[in-house]
Coordinates of C-alpha atoms in Angstrom, one line a residue:
Chain P
M1 CA -35.4 145.5 -13.8
A2 CA -37.8 143.6 -16.1
M3 CA -35.8 145.0 -19.0
A4 CA -32.6 143.5 -17.7
A5 CA -34.2 140.1 -17.2
L6 CA -35.6 140.2 -20.7
R7 CA -32.2 141.2 -22.0
R8 CA -30.5 138.3 -20.2
E9 CA -33.1 135.9 -21.6
G10 CA -32.5 137.2 -25.0
R11 CA -28.8 136.7 -24.7
R12 CA -29.2 133.3 -23.3
F13 CA -31.2 132.0 -26.2
A14 CA -29.2 133.4 -29.0
P15 CA -25.9 131.5 -28.4
L16 CA -27.7 128.2 -27.6
L17 CA -30.0 128.3 -30.6
S18 CA -27.9 129.7 -33.3
P19 CA -29.9 130.4 -36.4
R20 CA -27.9 128.1 -38.5
P21 CA -28.9 124.4 -38.8
I22 CA -28.3 122.2 -35.8
A23 CA -26.1 119.8 -37.8
A24 CA -23.5 122.5 -38.1
A25 CA -22.7 122.5 -34.4
A26 CA -19.2 123.8 -34.8
P27 CA -18.5 126.6 -32.4
R28 CA -19.6 129.8 -33.9
S29 CA -17.4 132.7 -33.9
S30 CA -17.5 134.4 -30.5
P31 CA -18.5 137.8 -31.9
S32 CA -21.9 136.4 -32.6
F33 CA -22.3 135.6 -28.9
L34 CA -21.4 139.1 -27.8
S35 CA -23.6 140.8 -30.3
P36 CA -26.6 138.7 -30.8
E37 CA -28.3 141.8 -32.2
E38 CA -26.3 141.9 -35.3
D39 CA -27.2 138.5 -36.5
V40 CA -27.6 137.1 -40.0
P41 CA -30.9 137.8 -41.8
F42 CA -32.4 134.7 -40.1
G43 CA -32.0 136.5 -36.7
A44 CA -34.1 139.5 -37.7
R45 CA -36.2 138.9 -34.5
S46 CA -33.4 140.0 -32.2
I47 CA -32.8 143.2 -34.1
S48 CA -36.4 144.3 -33.8
T49 CA -36.5 143.7 -30.0
Q50 CA -33.5 146.0 -29.6
V51 CA -35.1 148.7 -31.7
V52 CA -38.3 148.4 -29.7
R53 CA -36.3 148.5 -26.5
N54 CA -34.6 151.7 -27.5
R55 CA -37.9 153.3 -28.3
M56 CA -39.3 152.2 -25.0
K57 CA -36.4 153.8 -23.1
S58 CA -36.7 157.1 -24.9
V59 CA -40.5 157.2 -24.3
K60 CA -40.0 156.4 -20.7
N61 CA -37.6 159.3 -20.4
I62 CA -40.0 161.6 -22.0
Q63 CA -42.7 160.5 -19.6
K64 CA -40.4 161.2 -16.6
I65 CA -39.5 164.7 -17.9
T66 CA -43.0 165.7 -18.6
K67 CA -44.1 164.5 -15.2
A68 CA -41.4 166.5 -13.6
M69 CA -42.3 169.6 -15.6
K70 CA -45.9 169.2 -14.5
M71 CA -44.8 169.1 -10.8
V72 CA -42.8 172.2 -11.2
A73 CA -45.7 174.0 -12.9
A74 CA -48.0 172.9 -10.2
S75 CA -45.8 174.2 -7.4
K76 CA -45.3 177.5 -9.2
L77 CA -49.0 177.8 -9.9
R78 CA -49.8 177.4 -6.2
A79 CA -47.5 180.3 -5.3
I80 CA -48.7 182.7 -8.0
Q81 CA -52.4 181.9 -7.8
I82 CA -52.7 183.4 -4.4
R83 CA -51.1 186.7 -5.6
A84 CA -53.3 186.8 -8.7
E85 CA -56.5 186.3 -6.7
N86 CA -55.4 189.0 -4.2
S87 CA -54.8 191.5 -7.0
R88 CA -58.2 191.0 -8.5
G89 CA -59.7 193.8 -6.4
L90 CA -57.3 196.3 -7.9
W91 CA -59.0 197.1 -11.2
Q92 CA -62.5 197.0 -10.0
P93 CA -62.7 200.5 -8.6
F94 CA -61.6 201.9 -11.9
I95 CA -64.3 200.1 -13.8
A96 CA -66.8 201.3 -11.2
L97 CA -65.8 204.8 -11.8
L98 CA -65.1 204.9 -15.5
G99 CA -67.1 202.0 -16.9
D100 CA -65.8 199.7 -19.6
T101 CA -65.9 200.7 -23.2
P102 CA -64.1 198.2 -25.3
S103 CA -65.8 199.3 -28.5
I104 CA -64.9 202.9 -28.2
D105 CA -64.0 204.6 -31.4
V106 CA -60.5 206.1 -31.3
K107 CA -57.7 206.8 -33.7
K108 CA -54.7 205.5 -31.9
N109 CA -55.3 202.1 -30.5
V110 CA -52.4 200.3 -28.8
I111 CA -52.9 196.6 -28.3
V112 CA -50.8 195.3 -25.4
T113 CA -50.5 191.5 -25.8
V114 CA -49.4 189.7 -22.7
S115 CA -47.8 186.3 -23.3
S116 CA -45.3 183.9 -21.8
D117 CA -41.6 183.6 -22.6
K118 CA -41.4 179.8 -22.4
G119 CA -43.3 177.4 -24.5
L120 CA -44.9 174.0 -23.8
C121 CA -47.9 175.7 -22.3
G122 CA -50.7 174.6 -24.5
G123 CA -52.6 177.1 -26.7
I124 CA -52.8 180.2 -24.5
N125 CA -50.2 182.2 -26.5
S126 CA -51.8 181.4 -29.8
T127 CA -55.2 182.4 -28.3
S128 CA -53.8 185.8 -27.3
V129 CA -52.2 186.3 -30.6
R130 CA -55.3 185.5 -32.5
L131 CA -57.3 187.9 -30.3
S132 CA -54.8 190.6 -30.8
K133 CA -54.9 190.1 -34.6
G134 CA -58.7 190.2 -34.4
L135 CA -58.6 193.5 -32.4
L136 CA -56.2 195.0 -34.9
K137 CA -58.6 194.1 -37.7
L138 CA -61.5 195.5 -35.7
N139 CA -59.6 198.8 -35.2
S140 CA -58.1 199.3 -38.5
G141 CA -59.7 201.8 -40.8
P142 CA -58.8 204.8 -42.8
D143 CA -57.3 207.1 -40.3
K144 CA -56.6 204.7 -37.6
E145 CA -53.2 203.4 -36.8
P146 CA -53.3 200.5 -34.4
K147 CA -50.0 199.3 -32.9
Y148 CA -48.8 196.4 -30.8
V149 CA -46.8 196.4 -27.7
V150 CA -45.8 192.8 -27.1
V151 CA -44.9 191.4 -23.7
G152 CA -43.3 188.0 -23.8
E153 CA -41.3 186.1 -26.4
K154 CA -44.0 183.7 -27.7
A155 CA -46.3 186.4 -28.9
K156 CA -43.5 188.3 -30.4
V157 CA -42.4 185.4 -32.5
Q158 CA -45.9 184.8 -33.8
L159 CA -46.7 188.5 -34.5
I160 CA -43.4 189.4 -36.1
R161 CA -44.2 187.0 -39.0
D162 CA -47.0 189.0 -40.5
S163 CA -47.5 192.2 -38.5
R164 CA -43.9 193.4 -38.1
K165 CA -44.6 196.9 -39.0
H166 CA -47.3 197.3 -36.4
I167 CA -45.1 196.2 -33.5
H168 CA -44.0 199.3 -31.6
L169 CA -42.3 197.8 -28.6
T170 CA -41.5 194.4 -27.3
I171 CA -40.7 193.4 -23.7
S172 CA -39.3 190.0 -22.7
E173 CA -38.1 188.2 -19.6
L174 CA -40.6 189.8 -17.4
T175 CA -41.1 186.8 -15.2
K176 CA -37.4 186.2 -14.6
I177 CA -37.7 187.7 -11.1
P178 CA -40.9 187.2 -9.2
L179 CA -43.5 189.8 -10.2
N180 CA -44.1 192.7 -8.0
Y181 CA -46.0 195.9 -8.4
T182 CA -43.0 198.2 -8.6
Q183 CA -41.5 196.4 -11.5
V184 CA -44.8 196.4 -13.4
S185 CA -45.5 200.1 -12.7
V186 CA -42.0 201.0 -14.1
L187 CA -42.9 198.9 -17.2
A188 CA -46.2 200.6 -17.5
D189 CA -44.5 204.0 -17.2
D190 CA -42.1 203.1 -19.9
I191 CA -44.9 202.0 -22.2
I192 CA -46.8 205.2 -21.6
K193 CA -43.7 207.4 -22.2
N194 CA -42.8 205.7 -25.5
V195 CA -46.2 205.1 -27.1
E196 CA -48.8 207.7 -28.0
F197 CA -52.2 206.2 -27.4
D198 CA -55.8 207.1 -27.3
A199 CA -56.9 203.7 -26.0
L200 CA -54.8 200.8 -24.6
K201 CA -56.2 197.4 -25.0
I202 CA -54.6 194.8 -22.9
V203 CA -55.1 191.2 -24.1
F204 CA -54.4 188.4 -21.6
N205 CA -55.7 185.1 -20.4
K206 CA -57.6 185.4 -17.2
F207 CA -57.2 182.5 -14.8
H208 CA -60.5 180.9 -14.0
S209 CA -59.4 177.4 -13.0
V210 CA -56.6 175.0 -13.6
V211 CA -58.2 173.8 -16.8
S212 CA -60.0 176.9 -18.0
F213 CA -58.5 180.3 -19.0
I214 CA -60.6 183.1 -20.3
P215 CA -59.2 185.4 -23.0
T216 CA -59.9 188.9 -21.8
V217 CA -59.4 192.4 -23.1
S218 CA -59.1 195.3 -20.7
T219 CA -59.4 198.9 -22.0
V220 CA -57.6 201.9 -20.5
L221 CA -58.4 205.3 -22.1
S222 CA -56.1 208.2 -22.3
P223 CA -57.1 211.4 -20.4
E224 CA -58.0 213.2 -23.6
V225 CA -60.4 210.6 -24.7
V226 CA -62.0 210.5 -21.2
E227 CA -62.4 214.2 -21.3
R228 CA -64.1 213.9 -24.7
E229 CA -66.5 211.3 -23.5
V230 CA -67.3 213.2 -20.4
E231 CA -68.2 216.2 -22.5
S232 CA -70.4 214.1 -24.8
G233 CA -72.3 213.2 -21.7
S234 CA -73.2 209.6 -22.7
G235 CA -72.8 206.4 -20.9
K236 CA -70.9 205.9 -17.6
L237 CA -68.2 208.4 -18.5
G238 CA -70.8 211.1 -18.9
E239 CA -71.6 210.8 -15.2
L240 CA -68.0 211.7 -14.4
D241 CA -68.9 215.3 -14.6
S242 CA -70.8 215.0 -11.4
Y243 CA -67.7 214.0 -9.5
E244 CA -65.9 216.7 -7.7
I245 CA -62.2 216.8 -8.0
E246 CA -60.6 217.3 -4.6
G247 CA -57.6 219.5 -4.5
G248 CA -56.3 222.3 -6.6
S249 CA -55.6 220.3 -9.8
T250 CA -57.8 220.5 -12.8
R251 CA -59.8 217.5 -14.0
G252 CA -57.4 217.1 -16.8
E253 CA -54.4 216.7 -14.5
T254 CA -56.2 214.3 -12.2
L255 CA -57.4 212.3 -15.2
Q256 CA -53.8 212.1 -16.4
N257 CA -52.6 210.6 -13.1
L258 CA -55.6 208.4 -13.0
A259 CA -55.0 207.0 -16.4
E260 CA -51.4 206.1 -15.6
F261 CA -52.4 204.6 -12.3
Q262 CA -55.2 202.6 -13.9
F263 CA -52.8 201.3 -16.6
S264 CA -50.3 200.1 -14.0
C265 CA -52.9 198.4 -11.9
V266 CA -54.6 196.7 -14.9
M267 CA -51.1 195.6 -16.2
F268 CA -50.2 194.2 -12.8
N269 CA -53.4 192.1 -12.6
A270 CA -53.1 191.1 -16.3
V271 CA -49.5 189.9 -16.0
L272 CA -50.2 187.9 -12.8
E273 CA -53.3 186.3 -14.3
N274 CA -51.5 185.4 -17.5
A275 CA -48.6 183.9 -15.5
C276 CA -51.2 181.8 -13.6
S277 CA -52.8 180.7 -16.9
E278 CA -49.4 179.8 -18.3
M279 CA -48.7 177.5 -15.3
G280 CA -52.1 175.9 -15.4
A281 CA -51.9 175.4 -19.2
R282 CA -48.4 173.9 -18.8
M283 CA -49.7 171.6 -16.1
S284 CA -52.5 170.2 -18.3
A285 CA -50.2 170.0 -21.4
M286 CA -47.6 168.1 -19.5
D287 CA -50.2 165.9 -17.9
S288 CA -51.7 164.9 -21.3
S289 CA -48.2 164.5 -22.6
S290 CA -47.2 162.0 -19.8
R291 CA -50.5 160.2 -20.3
N292 CA -49.8 159.8 -24.0
A293 CA -46.3 158.7 -23.3
G294 CA -47.7 156.1 -21.0
E295 CA -50.1 154.8 -23.7
V296 CA -47.3 154.6 -26.2
L297 CA -45.2 152.8 -23.7
D298 CA -48.0 150.2 -23.2
R299 CA -48.3 149.6 -26.9
L300 CA -44.6 149.3 -27.3
T301 CA -44.3 146.8 -24.4
L302 CA -47.0 144.7 -26.0
T303 CA -45.1 144.8 -29.3
Y304 CA -41.9 144.0 -27.6
N305 CA -43.3 141.0 -25.7
R306 CA -45.0 139.7 -28.9
T307 CA -41.8 139.9 -30.8
R308 CA -39.8 138.3 -28.1
Q309 CA -42.3 135.5 -27.6
A310 CA -42.5 134.9 -31.3
A311 CA -38.7 134.6 -31.4
I312 CA -38.7 132.1 -28.6
T313 CA -41.5 130.1 -30.2
T314 CA -39.7 129.9 -33.5
E315 CA -36.5 128.7 -31.8
L316 CA -38.5 126.0 -29.9
T317 CA -40.3 124.8 -32.9
E318 CA -37.0 124.5 -34.8
I319 CA -35.5 122.5 -32.0
I320 CA -38.5 120.2 -31.7
S321 CA -38.8 119.7 -35.4
G322 CA -35.1 119.1 -35.7
A323 CA -35.2 116.7 -32.8
S324 CA -38.2 114.8 -34.2
A325 CA -36.5 114.7 -37.6
L326 CA -33.5 113.1 -36.0
E327 CA -35.6 110.5 -34.1
G328 CA -37.2 109.7 -37.2
Chain E
M1 CA -53.5 160.0 -10.0
F2 CA -53.5 163.3 -11.8
R3 CA -55.6 161.9 -14.7
H4 CA -58.4 161.2 -12.3
A5 CA -58.0 164.6 -10.7
A6 CA -58.3 166.2 -14.1
K7 CA -61.6 164.4 -14.7
N8 CA -62.8 165.4 -11.3
L9 CA -62.0 169.0 -12.1
L10 CA -64.1 168.9 -15.2
L11 CA -67.1 167.5 -13.3
R12 CA -66.4 170.3 -10.7
R13 CA -67.1 168.0 -7.7
P14 CA -65.4 169.1 -4.6
V15 CA -63.3 165.9 -4.3
P16 CA -60.7 166.1 -1.5
T17 CA -57.8 165.1 -3.7
T18 CA -54.3 165.9 -2.4
S19 CA -53.1 167.3 -5.7
A20 CA -52.7 171.0 -6.3
A21 CA -55.2 170.7 -9.1
G22 CA -57.8 169.5 -6.5
A23 CA -57.0 172.4 -4.2
A24 CA -57.3 174.9 -7.0
A25 CA -60.6 173.4 -8.0
A26 CA -61.9 173.6 -4.4
R27 CA -61.1 177.3 -4.5
A28 CA -62.4 177.9 -8.1
P29 CA -66.1 177.4 -7.4
S30 CA -66.1 180.4 -5.0
R31 CA -65.0 182.6 -7.8
T32 CA -68.0 182.3 -10.1
F33 CA -69.0 185.2 -12.2
S34 CA -71.9 187.4 -11.4
A35 CA -74.5 188.5 -13.9
D36 CA -74.1 191.7 -15.9
A37 CA -76.2 194.7 -15.1
P38 CA -78.5 195.6 -17.9
A39 CA -76.7 198.9 -18.7
A40 CA -73.4 197.0 -18.9
Q41 CA -74.8 194.6 -21.4
T42 CA -75.2 197.3 -24.0
A43 CA -71.5 198.2 -23.9
D44 CA -70.5 194.6 -24.2
A45 CA -73.2 193.8 -26.8
G46 CA -71.9 196.6 -29.1
F47 CA -68.4 195.2 -28.8
V48 CA -69.6 191.7 -29.4
E49 CA -71.5 192.8 -32.5
A50 CA -68.6 194.6 -34.0
W51 CA -66.3 191.7 -33.3
K52 CA -68.6 189.2 -34.9
K53 CA -68.7 191.2 -38.1
V54 CA -65.0 191.5 -38.5
V55 CA -63.7 188.3 -36.9
P56 CA -66.5 185.7 -37.1
N57 CA -64.4 182.6 -36.5
I58 CA -63.1 183.4 -33.1
D59 CA -65.1 183.9 -29.9
P60 CA -65.1 187.5 -28.7
P61 CA -62.9 188.1 -25.6
K62 CA -64.5 188.9 -22.3
T63 CA -64.2 192.3 -20.8
P64 CA -63.6 193.1 -17.1
L65 CA -67.1 194.3 -16.7
S66 CA -68.4 190.7 -16.9
F67 CA -66.1 189.8 -14.0
M68 CA -67.4 192.4 -11.7
E69 CA -70.5 192.7 -9.6
P70 CA -72.5 195.7 -10.6
R71 CA -72.7 198.5 -8.2
P72 CA -76.1 199.5 -6.8
A73 CA -77.7 202.7 -8.0
T74 CA -77.9 205.8 -6.0
P75 CA -80.6 205.4 -3.3
A76 CA -83.2 208.0 -2.8
S77 CA -82.3 208.7 0.8
I78 CA -78.9 208.8 2.4
P79 CA -77.9 205.3 3.6
S80 CA -76.8 204.9 7.2
K81 CA -73.5 203.3 6.5
L82 CA -70.7 203.8 4.1
T83 CA -69.5 200.8 2.1
V84 CA -65.7 200.8 1.8
N85 CA -63.4 198.9 -0.6
F86 CA -59.8 199.3 0.3
V87 CA -57.5 197.6 -2.2
L88 CA -53.8 197.2 -2.5
P89 CA -51.8 195.5 -5.3
Y90 CA -51.2 192.4 -3.1
A91 CA -54.4 192.2 -1.1
S92 CA -57.9 193.5 -0.7
E93 CA -57.7 194.9 2.8
L94 CA -61.4 195.8 3.1
S95 CA -64.0 194.5 0.8
K96 CA -67.5 196.0 1.0
K97 CA -67.1 196.7 4.6
E98 CA -69.9 198.9 6.1
V99 CA -68.5 201.6 8.2
D100 CA -69.5 205.0 9.6
M101 CA -66.7 207.2 8.4
V102 CA -63.4 207.1 6.6
I103 CA -60.7 209.8 6.8
V104 CA -58.3 209.8 3.8
P105 CA -55.2 211.9 3.4
A106 CA -55.9 213.7 0.2
T107 CA -53.4 216.1 -1.3
T108 CA -55.3 219.1 0.1
G109 CA -55.5 217.6 3.6
E110 CA -57.6 215.2 5.5
L111 CA -60.9 214.3 3.7
G112 CA -63.6 212.9 5.9
V113 CA -66.1 210.7 4.0
L114 CA -69.5 210.1 5.5
P115 CA -72.5 208.3 4.0
G116 CA -74.1 210.5 1.4
H117 CA -70.9 212.4 0.6
V118 CA -70.9 214.0 -2.8
A119 CA -69.2 212.1 -5.5
T120 CA -65.5 212.9 -5.5
I121 CA -62.2 211.8 -7.0
A122 CA -59.3 212.5 -4.7
E123 CA -55.6 211.9 -5.1
L124 CA -53.9 210.7 -2.0
K125 CA -50.6 211.8 -0.5
P126 CA -48.6 209.8 2.0
G127 CA -50.5 209.9 5.3
V128 CA -52.7 208.2 7.8
M129 CA -56.1 206.8 6.7
S130 CA -58.5 205.9 9.4
V131 CA -61.6 203.8 9.3
H132 CA -64.2 204.5 11.9
D133 CA -66.8 201.8 12.6
G134 CA -68.8 202.5 15.8
N135 CA -66.2 202.8 18.5
E136 CA -63.4 201.1 16.8
V137 CA -60.9 203.0 14.7
T138 CA -58.4 201.3 12.4
K139 CA -55.5 203.4 11.2
Y140 CA -53.2 202.6 8.2
F141 CA -50.4 204.6 6.8
V142 CA -50.9 204.7 3.1
S143 CA -48.2 205.6 0.6
S144 CA -50.3 207.2 -2.1
G145 CA -53.1 206.3 -4.4
F146 CA -56.6 207.4 -5.3
A147 CA -59.9 207.6 -3.5
F148 CA -63.2 207.6 -5.3
V149 CA -66.4 208.4 -3.5
H150 CA -69.5 207.5 -5.4
A151 CA -73.0 208.9 -5.1
N152 CA -74.4 205.6 -3.8
S153 CA -72.2 205.8 -0.6
F154 CA -69.6 203.5 -1.9
A155 CA -66.0 204.5 -1.3
D156 CA -63.1 202.9 -3.2
I157 CA -59.6 203.6 -1.9
I158 CA -56.7 202.2 -4.0
A159 CA -53.3 202.6 -2.4
V160 CA -50.0 201.3 -3.5
E161 CA -48.8 200.4 -0.1
A162 CA -50.5 200.5 3.3
V163 CA -49.3 199.4 6.8
P164 CA -51.0 199.5 10.1
L165 CA -49.4 202.1 12.3
D166 CA -48.0 199.7 14.9
R167 CA -45.8 198.1 12.3
I168 CA -43.7 201.2 11.6
D169 CA -40.3 201.4 13.2
A170 CA -39.8 205.0 14.6
S171 CA -36.0 204.9 14.6
L172 CA -35.9 203.9 10.9
V173 CA -38.2 206.8 10.2
Q174 CA -35.9 209.3 11.8
K175 CA -32.9 207.9 10.0
G176 CA -34.7 208.0 6.7
L177 CA -35.8 211.6 7.3
A178 CA -32.3 212.7 8.1
E179 CA -30.9 210.9 5.1
F180 CA -33.4 212.4 2.6
T181 CA -33.1 215.9 4.0
Q182 CA -29.4 215.7 3.5
K183 CA -30.0 214.4 -0.1
V184 CA -32.3 217.3 -0.8
N185 CA -29.6 219.7 0.2
S186 CA -26.9 218.0 -1.8
A187 CA -29.0 217.2 -4.9
S188 CA -27.7 218.5 -8.2
T189 CA -30.2 217.7 -10.9
D190 CA -33.9 218.3 -10.8
L191 CA -34.7 214.6 -10.9
E192 CA -32.5 213.9 -7.8
K193 CA -34.1 216.8 -6.1
A194 CA -37.6 215.6 -6.8
E195 CA -36.7 212.1 -5.7
A196 CA -35.2 213.3 -2.5
Q197 CA -38.1 215.6 -1.9
I198 CA -40.5 212.7 -2.2
G199 CA -38.4 210.8 0.4
V200 CA -38.6 213.8 2.7
D201 CA -42.4 214.1 2.3
V202 CA -43.0 210.4 3.0
H203 CA -40.8 210.3 6.0
S204 CA -42.1 213.5 7.6
A205 CA -45.6 212.1 7.0
L206 CA -44.6 208.9 8.7
N207 CA -43.1 210.9 11.5
S208 CA -46.3 212.9 12.1
A209 CA -48.3 209.8 11.8
L210 CA -46.3 208.2 14.6
T211 CA -46.4 211.2 16.9
G212 CA -49.8 212.7 16.0

């Protein structure tokens, strides 16, 4: 509404105080009244207010859009945060049994990078990609062949640029339907069927709070590697020998089922946590974006008012000097 | 309003703001990390070392071990109570609950777990799991999963789906059983037969859970 008032004021002045000398009071051509913006060079002041007005309008729209995106992200975060926190107990028994050996030395490492499909979520996808590249570097050596399985479009785009030959499988649009365990376990099953692995390293952003996300890597070992470690008798896995296997199956078969189950549980938690982190990061990115837009808008408003007032002052001084010149 | 909320979050004061950010911050302090056990440190330290050598510019990622409370060591004498963790993908049903006994449906039959049970890994089949604490018994029907019993009288049971018995509809169970039995008979490929057989197993287990 203030904008409309300013616009009206602008229009009111332009026809009354035409930029030409007062003596030439002949009626100016009407087009100049209708489009005060496209005035002669003397009227440069009106043009700049229009330019500034346009900028202000677009910045205000950006602010509205980012605020709306933030609200949407906040509501999605609320819903998914509860599920992520409930699923946190899922991987703990596996670590209690098998321990955590991220630095284990194996030939076939598969790095599963979990990322988002949509952008505008801050730096979380870049963090995951950098970590994955770091893990690749850590695990590459003479006989080792590390591979990527990429979940999510954003990481795929970044990794395809320089590590195309290492990417084995890409999965996208995971979050199109709300996440549930069945879907993720089918996905985990697919990955296990299509990729040979000795160790799976799942890279994701763990949700700590709305403003902090912790890059994490979870390791799942294949049954053969677990067997090898049990036989070597060192570390947590060495103690696995003392566990009796209930039932007729051998330890190898049980470990096979265990590895698959562990992978699907860890994937489920990882995907949920990453989705939470994505929403949280989007909230803070959109929040800082609307704040910045607000600041730009303040600055533009000041410029606009300054320009407008300068124009008015110039007109006034012209009239006054013209009038005093006439009086003598 | 949200700018102030963001600042409050960073200061981690429990300010009662109405925004979602405030609510999340109020929940966040309860999820602090616990310290690593000394043994766990070495595994992580090795990884951190190797990481720093190869990728010095980026901070090493955290591993799940740092987010977990360490388990106590095996005590010298058998403890009086069994500590049970029963987790599902969508909830932690029981978390460090001290009970007297747990009966889980392992593939070879019912496995009763008492404090001081030998360390065991058991795969579960669809059946009834019961938790005995003093005089109260809570029964759940679990779909399948794993049960780990550790030497320090901790039992971890991970199931894909579990429902208390009173939430099961008997008529649907009968219908499902009939349907899957018919599918088993009419199945052509091995895959279909296996799927139908799984359905029959689950439904008959449900049936015996309701009647038994």
